[in-house]
PDB file of C-alpha atoms in Angstrom:
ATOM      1  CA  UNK N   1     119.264  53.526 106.310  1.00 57.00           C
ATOM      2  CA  UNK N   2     116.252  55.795 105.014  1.00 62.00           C
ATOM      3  CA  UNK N   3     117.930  59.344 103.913  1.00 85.00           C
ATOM      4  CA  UNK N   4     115.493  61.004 102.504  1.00 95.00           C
ATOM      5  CA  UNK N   5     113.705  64.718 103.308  1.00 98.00           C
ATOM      6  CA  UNK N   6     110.347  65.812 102.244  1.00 98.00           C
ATOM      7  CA  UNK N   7     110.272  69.297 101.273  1.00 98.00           C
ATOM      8  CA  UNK N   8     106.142  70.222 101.122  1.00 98.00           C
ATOM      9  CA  UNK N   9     104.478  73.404 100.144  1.00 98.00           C
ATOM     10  CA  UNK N  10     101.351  73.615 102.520  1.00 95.00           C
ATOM     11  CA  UNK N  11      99.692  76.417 100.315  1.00 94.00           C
ATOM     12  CA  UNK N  12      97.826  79.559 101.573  1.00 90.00           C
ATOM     13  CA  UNK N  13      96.603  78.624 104.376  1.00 89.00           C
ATOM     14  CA  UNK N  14      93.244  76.801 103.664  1.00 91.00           C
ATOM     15  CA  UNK N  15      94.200  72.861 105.082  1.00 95.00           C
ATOM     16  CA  UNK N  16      91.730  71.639 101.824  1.00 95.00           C
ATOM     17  CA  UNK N  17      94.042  73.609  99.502  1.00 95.00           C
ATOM     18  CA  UNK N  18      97.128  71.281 100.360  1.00 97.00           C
ATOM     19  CA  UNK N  19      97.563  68.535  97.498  1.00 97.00           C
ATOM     20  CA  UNK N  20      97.246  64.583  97.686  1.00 97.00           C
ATOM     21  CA  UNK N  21     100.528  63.955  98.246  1.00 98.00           C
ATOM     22  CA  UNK N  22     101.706  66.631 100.967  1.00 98.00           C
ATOM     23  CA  UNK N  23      98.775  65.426 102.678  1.00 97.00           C
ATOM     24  CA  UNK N  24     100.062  61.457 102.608  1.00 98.00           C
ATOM     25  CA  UNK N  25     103.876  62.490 103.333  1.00 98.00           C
ATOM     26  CA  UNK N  26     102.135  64.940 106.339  1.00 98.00           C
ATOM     27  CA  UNK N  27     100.549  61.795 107.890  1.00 97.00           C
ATOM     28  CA  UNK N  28     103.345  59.116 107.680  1.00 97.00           C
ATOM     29  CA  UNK N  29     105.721  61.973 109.015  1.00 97.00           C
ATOM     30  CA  UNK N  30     107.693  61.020 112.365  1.00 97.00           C
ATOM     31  CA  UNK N  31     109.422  64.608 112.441  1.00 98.00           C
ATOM     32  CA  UNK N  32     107.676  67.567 110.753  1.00 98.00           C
ATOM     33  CA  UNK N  33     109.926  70.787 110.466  1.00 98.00           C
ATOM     34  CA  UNK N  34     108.397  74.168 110.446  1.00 97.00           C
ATOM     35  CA  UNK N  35     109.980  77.846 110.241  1.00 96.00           C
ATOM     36  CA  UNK N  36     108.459  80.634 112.438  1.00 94.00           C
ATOM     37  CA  UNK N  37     109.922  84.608 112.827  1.00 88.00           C
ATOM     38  CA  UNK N  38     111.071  83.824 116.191  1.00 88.00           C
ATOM     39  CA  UNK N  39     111.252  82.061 119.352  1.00 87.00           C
ATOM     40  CA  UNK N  40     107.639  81.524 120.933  1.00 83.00           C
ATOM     41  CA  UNK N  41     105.720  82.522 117.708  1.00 87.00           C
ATOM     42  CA  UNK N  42     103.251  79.767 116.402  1.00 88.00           C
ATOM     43  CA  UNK N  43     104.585  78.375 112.897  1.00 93.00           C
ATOM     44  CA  UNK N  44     101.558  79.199 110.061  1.00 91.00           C
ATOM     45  CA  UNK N  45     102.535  76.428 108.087  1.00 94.00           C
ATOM     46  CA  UNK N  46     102.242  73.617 111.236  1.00 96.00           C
ATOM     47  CA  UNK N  47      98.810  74.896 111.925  1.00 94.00           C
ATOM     48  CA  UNK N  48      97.702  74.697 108.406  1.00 95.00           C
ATOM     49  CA  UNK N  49      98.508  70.921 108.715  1.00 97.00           C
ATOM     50  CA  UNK N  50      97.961  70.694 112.348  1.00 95.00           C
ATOM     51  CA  UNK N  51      94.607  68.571 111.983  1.00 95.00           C
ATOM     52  CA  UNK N  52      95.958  66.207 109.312  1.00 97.00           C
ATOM     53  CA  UNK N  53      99.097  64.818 111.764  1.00 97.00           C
ATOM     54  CA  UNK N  54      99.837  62.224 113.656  1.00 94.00           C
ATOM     55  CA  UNK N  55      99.205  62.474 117.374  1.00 93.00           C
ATOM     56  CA  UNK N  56     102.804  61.147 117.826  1.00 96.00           C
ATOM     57  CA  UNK N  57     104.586  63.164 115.194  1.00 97.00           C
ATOM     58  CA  UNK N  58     107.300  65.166 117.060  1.00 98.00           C
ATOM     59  CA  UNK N  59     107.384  68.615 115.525  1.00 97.00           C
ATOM     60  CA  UNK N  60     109.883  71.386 115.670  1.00 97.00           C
ATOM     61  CA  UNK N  61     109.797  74.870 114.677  1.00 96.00           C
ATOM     62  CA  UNK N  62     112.733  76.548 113.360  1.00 96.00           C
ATOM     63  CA  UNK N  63     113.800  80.206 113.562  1.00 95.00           C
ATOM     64  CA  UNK N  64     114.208  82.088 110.067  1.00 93.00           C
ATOM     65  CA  UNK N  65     114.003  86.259 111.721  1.00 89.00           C
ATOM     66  CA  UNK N  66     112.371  88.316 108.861  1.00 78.00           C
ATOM     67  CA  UNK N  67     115.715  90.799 108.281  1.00 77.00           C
ATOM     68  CA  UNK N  68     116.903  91.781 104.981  1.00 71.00           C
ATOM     69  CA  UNK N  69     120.375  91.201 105.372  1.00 75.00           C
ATOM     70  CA  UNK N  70     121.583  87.783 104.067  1.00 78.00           C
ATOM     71  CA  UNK N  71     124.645  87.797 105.672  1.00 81.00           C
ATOM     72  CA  UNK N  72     122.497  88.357 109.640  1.00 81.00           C
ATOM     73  CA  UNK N  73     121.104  84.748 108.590  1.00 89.00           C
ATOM     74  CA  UNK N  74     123.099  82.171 107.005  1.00 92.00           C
ATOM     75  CA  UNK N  75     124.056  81.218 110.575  1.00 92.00           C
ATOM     76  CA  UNK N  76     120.165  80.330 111.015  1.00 93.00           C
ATOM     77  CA  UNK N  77     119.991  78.553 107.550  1.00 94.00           C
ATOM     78  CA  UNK N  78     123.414  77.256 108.458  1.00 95.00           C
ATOM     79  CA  UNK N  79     122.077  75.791 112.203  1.00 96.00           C
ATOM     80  CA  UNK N  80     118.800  74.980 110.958  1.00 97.00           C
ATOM     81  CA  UNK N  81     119.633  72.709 107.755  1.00 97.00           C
ATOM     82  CA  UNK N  82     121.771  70.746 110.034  1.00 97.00           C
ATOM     83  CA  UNK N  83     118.822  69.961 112.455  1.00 97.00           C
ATOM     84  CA  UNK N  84     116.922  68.530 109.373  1.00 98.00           C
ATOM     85  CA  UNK N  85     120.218  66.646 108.269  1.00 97.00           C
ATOM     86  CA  UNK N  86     120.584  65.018 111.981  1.00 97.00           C
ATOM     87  CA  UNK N  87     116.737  63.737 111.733  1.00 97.00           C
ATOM     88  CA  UNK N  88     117.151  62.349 108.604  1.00 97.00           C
ATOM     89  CA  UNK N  89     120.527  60.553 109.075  1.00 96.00           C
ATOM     90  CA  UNK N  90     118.881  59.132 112.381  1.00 95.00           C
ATOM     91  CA  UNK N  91     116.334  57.175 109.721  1.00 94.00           C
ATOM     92  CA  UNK N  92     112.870  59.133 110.494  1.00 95.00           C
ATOM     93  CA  UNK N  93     109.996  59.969 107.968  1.00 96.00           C
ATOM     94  CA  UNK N  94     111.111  63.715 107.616  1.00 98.00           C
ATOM     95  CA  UNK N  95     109.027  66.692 106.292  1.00 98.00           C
ATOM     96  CA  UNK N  96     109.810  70.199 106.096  1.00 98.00           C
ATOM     97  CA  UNK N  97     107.173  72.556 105.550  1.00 98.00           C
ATOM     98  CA  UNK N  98     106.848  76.201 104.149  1.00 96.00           C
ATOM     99  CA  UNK N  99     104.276  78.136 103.714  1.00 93.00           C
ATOM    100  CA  UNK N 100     102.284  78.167  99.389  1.00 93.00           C
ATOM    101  CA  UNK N 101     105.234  77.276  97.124  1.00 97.00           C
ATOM    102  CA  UNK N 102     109.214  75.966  98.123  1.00 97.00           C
ATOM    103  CA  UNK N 103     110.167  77.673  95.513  1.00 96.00           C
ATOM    104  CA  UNK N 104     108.615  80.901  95.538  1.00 94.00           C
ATOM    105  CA  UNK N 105     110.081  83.167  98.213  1.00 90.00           C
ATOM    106  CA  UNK N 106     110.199  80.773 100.527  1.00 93.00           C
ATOM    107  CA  UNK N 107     112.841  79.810 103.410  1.00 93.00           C
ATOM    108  CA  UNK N 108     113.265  76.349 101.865  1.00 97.00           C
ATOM    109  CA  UNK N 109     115.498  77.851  99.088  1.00 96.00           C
ATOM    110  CA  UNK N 110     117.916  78.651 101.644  1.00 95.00           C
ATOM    111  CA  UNK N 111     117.843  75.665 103.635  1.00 97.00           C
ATOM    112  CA  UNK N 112     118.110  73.645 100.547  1.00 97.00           C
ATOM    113  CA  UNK N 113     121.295  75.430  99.332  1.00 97.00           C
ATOM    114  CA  UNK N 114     122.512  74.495 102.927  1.00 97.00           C
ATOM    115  CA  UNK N 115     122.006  71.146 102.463  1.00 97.00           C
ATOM    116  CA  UNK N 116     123.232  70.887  99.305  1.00 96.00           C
ATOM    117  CA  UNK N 117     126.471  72.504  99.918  1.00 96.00           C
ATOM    118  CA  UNK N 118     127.186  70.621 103.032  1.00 96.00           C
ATOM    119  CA  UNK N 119     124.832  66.979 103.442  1.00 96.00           C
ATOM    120  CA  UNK N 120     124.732  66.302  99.647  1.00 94.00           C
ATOM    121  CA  UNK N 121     124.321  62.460 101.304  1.00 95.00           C
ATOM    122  CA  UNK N 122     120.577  63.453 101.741  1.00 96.00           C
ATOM    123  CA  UNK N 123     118.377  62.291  98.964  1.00 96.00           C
ATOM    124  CA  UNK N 124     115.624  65.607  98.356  1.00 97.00           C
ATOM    125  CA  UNK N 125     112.314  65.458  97.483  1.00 97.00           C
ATOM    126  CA  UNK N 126     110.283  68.836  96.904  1.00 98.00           C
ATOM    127  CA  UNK N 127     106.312  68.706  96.965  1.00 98.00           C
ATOM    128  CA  UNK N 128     104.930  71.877  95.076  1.00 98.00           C
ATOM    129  CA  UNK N 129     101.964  74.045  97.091  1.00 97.00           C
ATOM    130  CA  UNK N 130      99.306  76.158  95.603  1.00 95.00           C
ATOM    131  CA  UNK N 131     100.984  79.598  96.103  1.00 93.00           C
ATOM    132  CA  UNK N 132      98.839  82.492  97.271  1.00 88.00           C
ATOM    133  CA  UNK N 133      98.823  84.554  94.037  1.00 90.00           C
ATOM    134  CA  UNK N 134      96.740  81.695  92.409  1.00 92.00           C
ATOM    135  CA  UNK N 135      94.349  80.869  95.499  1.00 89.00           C
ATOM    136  CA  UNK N 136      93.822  84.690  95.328  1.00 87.00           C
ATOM    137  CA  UNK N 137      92.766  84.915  91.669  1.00 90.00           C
ATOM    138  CA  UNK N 138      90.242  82.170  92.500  1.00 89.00           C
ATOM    139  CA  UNK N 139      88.988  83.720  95.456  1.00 85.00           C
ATOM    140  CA  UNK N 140      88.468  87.106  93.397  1.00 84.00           C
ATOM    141  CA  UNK N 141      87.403  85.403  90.103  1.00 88.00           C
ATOM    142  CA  UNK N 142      89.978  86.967  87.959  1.00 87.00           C
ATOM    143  CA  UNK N 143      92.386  86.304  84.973  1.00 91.00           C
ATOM    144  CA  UNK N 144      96.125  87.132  85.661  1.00 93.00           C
ATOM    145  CA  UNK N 145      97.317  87.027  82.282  1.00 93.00           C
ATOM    146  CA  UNK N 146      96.254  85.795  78.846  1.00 92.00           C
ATOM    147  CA  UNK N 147      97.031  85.817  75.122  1.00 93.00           C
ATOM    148  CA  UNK N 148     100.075  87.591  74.791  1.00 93.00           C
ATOM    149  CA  UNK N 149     100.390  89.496  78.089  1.00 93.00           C
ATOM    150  CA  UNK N 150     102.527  89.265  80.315  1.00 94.00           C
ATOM    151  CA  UNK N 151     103.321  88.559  83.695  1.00 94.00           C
ATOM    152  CA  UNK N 152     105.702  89.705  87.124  1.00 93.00           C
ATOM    153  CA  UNK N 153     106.323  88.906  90.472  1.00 92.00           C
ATOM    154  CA  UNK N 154     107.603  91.317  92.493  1.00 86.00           C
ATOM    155  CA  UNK N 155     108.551  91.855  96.444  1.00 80.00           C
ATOM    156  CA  UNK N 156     106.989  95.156  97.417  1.00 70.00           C
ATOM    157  CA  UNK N 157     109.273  95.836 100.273  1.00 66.00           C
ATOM    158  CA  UNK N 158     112.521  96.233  98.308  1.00 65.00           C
ATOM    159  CA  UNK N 159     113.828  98.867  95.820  1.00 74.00           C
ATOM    160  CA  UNK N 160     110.829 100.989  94.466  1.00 78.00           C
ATOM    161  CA  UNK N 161     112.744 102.181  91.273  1.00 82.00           C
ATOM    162  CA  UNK N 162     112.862  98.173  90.391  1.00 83.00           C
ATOM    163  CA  UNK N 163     109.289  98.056  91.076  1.00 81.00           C
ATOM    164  CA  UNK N 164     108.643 100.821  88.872  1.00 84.00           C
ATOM    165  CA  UNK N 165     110.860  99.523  85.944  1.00 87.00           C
ATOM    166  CA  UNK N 166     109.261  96.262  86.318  1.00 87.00           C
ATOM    167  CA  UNK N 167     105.744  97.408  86.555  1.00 86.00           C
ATOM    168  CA  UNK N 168     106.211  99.458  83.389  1.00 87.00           C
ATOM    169  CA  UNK N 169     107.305  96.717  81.017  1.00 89.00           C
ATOM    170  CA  UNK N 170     104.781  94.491  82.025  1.00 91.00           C
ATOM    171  CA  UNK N 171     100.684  93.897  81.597  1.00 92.00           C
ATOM    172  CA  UNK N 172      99.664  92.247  85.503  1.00 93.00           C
ATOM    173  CA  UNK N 173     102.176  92.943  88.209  1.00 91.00           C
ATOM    174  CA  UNK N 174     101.972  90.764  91.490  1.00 92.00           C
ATOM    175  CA  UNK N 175     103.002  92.201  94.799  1.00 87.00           C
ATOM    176  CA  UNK N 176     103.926  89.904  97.313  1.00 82.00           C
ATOM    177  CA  UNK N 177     105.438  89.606 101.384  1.00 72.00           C
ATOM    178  CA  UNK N 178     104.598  92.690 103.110  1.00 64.00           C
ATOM    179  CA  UNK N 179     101.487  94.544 103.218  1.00 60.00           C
ATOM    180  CA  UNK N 180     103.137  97.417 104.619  1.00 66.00           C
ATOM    181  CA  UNK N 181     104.836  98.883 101.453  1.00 66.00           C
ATOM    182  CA  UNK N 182     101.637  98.962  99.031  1.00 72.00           C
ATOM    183  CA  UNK N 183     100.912 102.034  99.567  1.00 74.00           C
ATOM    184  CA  UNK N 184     104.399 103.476  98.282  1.00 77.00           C
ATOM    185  CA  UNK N 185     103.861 100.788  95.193  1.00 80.00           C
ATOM    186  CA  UNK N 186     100.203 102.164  94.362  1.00 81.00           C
ATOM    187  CA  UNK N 187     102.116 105.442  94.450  1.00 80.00           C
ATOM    188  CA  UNK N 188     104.322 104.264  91.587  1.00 81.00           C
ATOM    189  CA  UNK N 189     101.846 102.490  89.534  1.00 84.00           C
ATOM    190  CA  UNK N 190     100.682 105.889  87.847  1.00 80.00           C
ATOM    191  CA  UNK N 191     103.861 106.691  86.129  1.00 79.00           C
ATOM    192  CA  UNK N 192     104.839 103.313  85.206  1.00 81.00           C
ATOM    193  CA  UNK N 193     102.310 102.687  82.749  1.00 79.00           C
ATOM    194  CA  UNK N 194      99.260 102.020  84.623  1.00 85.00           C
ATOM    195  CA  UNK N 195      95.765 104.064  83.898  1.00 86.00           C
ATOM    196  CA  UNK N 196      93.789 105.595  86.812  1.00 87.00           C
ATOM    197  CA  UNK N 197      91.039 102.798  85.753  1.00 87.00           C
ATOM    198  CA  UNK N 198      93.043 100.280  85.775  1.00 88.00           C
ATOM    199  CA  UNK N 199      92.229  97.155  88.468  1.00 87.00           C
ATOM    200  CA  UNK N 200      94.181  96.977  91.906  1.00 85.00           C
ATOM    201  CA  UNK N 201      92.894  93.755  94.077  1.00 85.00           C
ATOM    202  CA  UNK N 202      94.672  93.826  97.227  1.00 83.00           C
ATOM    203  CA  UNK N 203      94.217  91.011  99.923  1.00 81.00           C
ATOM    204  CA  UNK N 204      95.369  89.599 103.104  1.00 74.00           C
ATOM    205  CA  UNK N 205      95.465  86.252 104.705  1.00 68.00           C
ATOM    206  CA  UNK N 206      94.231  84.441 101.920  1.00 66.00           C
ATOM    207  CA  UNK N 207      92.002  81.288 101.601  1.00 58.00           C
ATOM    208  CA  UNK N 208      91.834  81.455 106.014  1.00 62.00           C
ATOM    209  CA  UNK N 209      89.671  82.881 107.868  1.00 58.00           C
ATOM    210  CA  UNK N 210      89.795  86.655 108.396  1.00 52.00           C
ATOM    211  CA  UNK N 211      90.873  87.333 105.245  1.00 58.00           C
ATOM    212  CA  UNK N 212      90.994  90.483 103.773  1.00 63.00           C
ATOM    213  CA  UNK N 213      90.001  91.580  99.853  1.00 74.00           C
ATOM    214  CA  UNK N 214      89.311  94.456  98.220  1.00 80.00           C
ATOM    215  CA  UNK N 215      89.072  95.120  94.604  1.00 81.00           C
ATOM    216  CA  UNK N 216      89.318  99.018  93.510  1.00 80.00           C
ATOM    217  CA  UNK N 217      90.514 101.494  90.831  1.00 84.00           C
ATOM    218  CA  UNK N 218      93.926 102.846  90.894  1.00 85.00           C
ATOM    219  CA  UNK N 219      92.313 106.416  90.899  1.00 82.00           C
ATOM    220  CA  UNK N 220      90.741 105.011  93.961  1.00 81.00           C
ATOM    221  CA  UNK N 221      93.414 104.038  96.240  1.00 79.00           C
ATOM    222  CA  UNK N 222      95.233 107.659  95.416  1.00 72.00           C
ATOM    223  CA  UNK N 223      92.979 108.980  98.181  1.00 64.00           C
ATOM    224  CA  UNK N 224      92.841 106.263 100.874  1.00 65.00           C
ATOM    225  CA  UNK N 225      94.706 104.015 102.605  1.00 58.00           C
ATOM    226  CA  UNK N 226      94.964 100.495 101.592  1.00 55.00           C
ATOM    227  CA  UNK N 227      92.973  97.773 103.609  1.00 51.00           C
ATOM    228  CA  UNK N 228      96.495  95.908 104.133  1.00 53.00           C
ATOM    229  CA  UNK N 229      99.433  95.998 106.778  1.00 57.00           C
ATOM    230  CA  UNK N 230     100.396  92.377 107.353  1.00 53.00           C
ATOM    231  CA  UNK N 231     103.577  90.565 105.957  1.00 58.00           C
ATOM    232  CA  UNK N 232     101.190  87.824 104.196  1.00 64.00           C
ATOM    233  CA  UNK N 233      99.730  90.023 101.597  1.00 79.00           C
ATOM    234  CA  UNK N 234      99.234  90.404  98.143  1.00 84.00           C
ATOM    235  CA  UNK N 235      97.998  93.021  95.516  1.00 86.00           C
ATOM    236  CA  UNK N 236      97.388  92.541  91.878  1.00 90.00           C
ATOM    237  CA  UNK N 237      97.729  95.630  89.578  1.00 89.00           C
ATOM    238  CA  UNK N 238      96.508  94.749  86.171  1.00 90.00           C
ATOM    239  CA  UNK N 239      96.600  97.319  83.367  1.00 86.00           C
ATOM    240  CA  UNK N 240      93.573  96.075  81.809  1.00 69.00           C
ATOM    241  CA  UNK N 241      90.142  95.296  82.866  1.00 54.00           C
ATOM    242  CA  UNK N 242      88.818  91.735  82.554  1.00 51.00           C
ATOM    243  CA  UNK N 243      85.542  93.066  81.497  1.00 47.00           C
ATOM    244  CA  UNK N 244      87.615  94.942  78.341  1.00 48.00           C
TER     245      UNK N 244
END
């Protein structure tokens, strides 16, 4: 018997972004796995794959609730990794999806500890999707990093003294997950090593339509508001200036 899950990052959001091979394992799927906030809410990641599937796919969208406290969920990751298990132990073509990269803040991490703690029977394939930091540097035709530089990732909506440790020990700082919290970061930028002229690019829903961008000078953003308040954002401090 087949026992075998596809894990596959669908990328940013744009359905031409996703690569070769999530696009094939999409297709063949007979049971396609998706996470959404909560009960009734469309899952992003089905609809960026929504035109590419079979008409008689059976799809299923599991709850991951956007709280901070691990120990609220690991009765969801707990629940929800043993829904996957039960599909693939019946012998279906089984995908998960998530939304850019599995491994990259991403509620696959979780389910795949789940699964590897307790249906280590389940043979695991992960599928790698372009993540949104890199679909957004194309979009606003900039470098991230280069020569010696270097680089972070960081979750805006968490401890602001880490973000301002972080941010000060390092050249281009990446803000991800929620939109809400950049303009406390922006805030912080100032004393942890960042000029007034240095770059800010700041960007929602990117590579789908509606999507957000601006690009501005930290001096700048001191005396507005930022264009951003949605979970799926991202901004880009960089110390210096590509044009440098």
């Amino acid at each position: 018997m087949r026992m075998k899950l596809s894990c596959v990052g669908c990328g940013p959001g744009d359905p031409e972004l996703l690569t070769i091979k999530a696009l094939n394992l999409i297709k063949d799927a007979e049971i396609i796995f998706a996470p959404t906030a909560k009960e009734g809410r469309p899952s992003i990641a089905l609809s960026v794959v929504k035109k590419y599937m079979d008409k008689s796919t059976e799809t299923v969208s599991l709850i991951f609730p956007m709280l901070k406290d691990k120990d609220a969920l690991k009765d969801y990751w707990k629940e929800n990794a043993k829904q996957i298990a039960d599909a693939v132990r019946s012998g279906k073509k089984v995908v998960y999806l998530t939304v850019g990269d599995p491994s990259i803040y991403s509620t696959w991490i979780y389910i795949h500890k789940e699964l590897r703690k307790n249906h280590n029977d389940i043979e695991i394939d992960i599928v790698p999707g372009i993540a949104s930091m890199f679909a957004f540097a194309a979009e606003a035709k900039m470098s991230l990093v280069e020569g010696d530089e270097t680089l972070a990732i960081v979750p805006a909506c968490y401890d602001l003294d880490r973000v301002k440790r972080t941010s000060n020990v390092c050249d281009t700082v990446i803000f991800l997950k929620d939109g809400r919290y950049f303009d406390s970061v922006i805030e912080t930028l100032s004393s942890a090593g960042f000029a007034e002229d240095s770059m800010i690019a700041i960007a929602q829903d990117v590579a789908i339509q509606g999507e957000i961008m601006k690009m501005s000078k930290l001096a700048d953003l001191h005396r507005e508001k930022g264009p951003t308040e949605k979970y799926f954002s991202i901004m880009v401090a960089k110390k210096k200036s590509d044009r440098e």
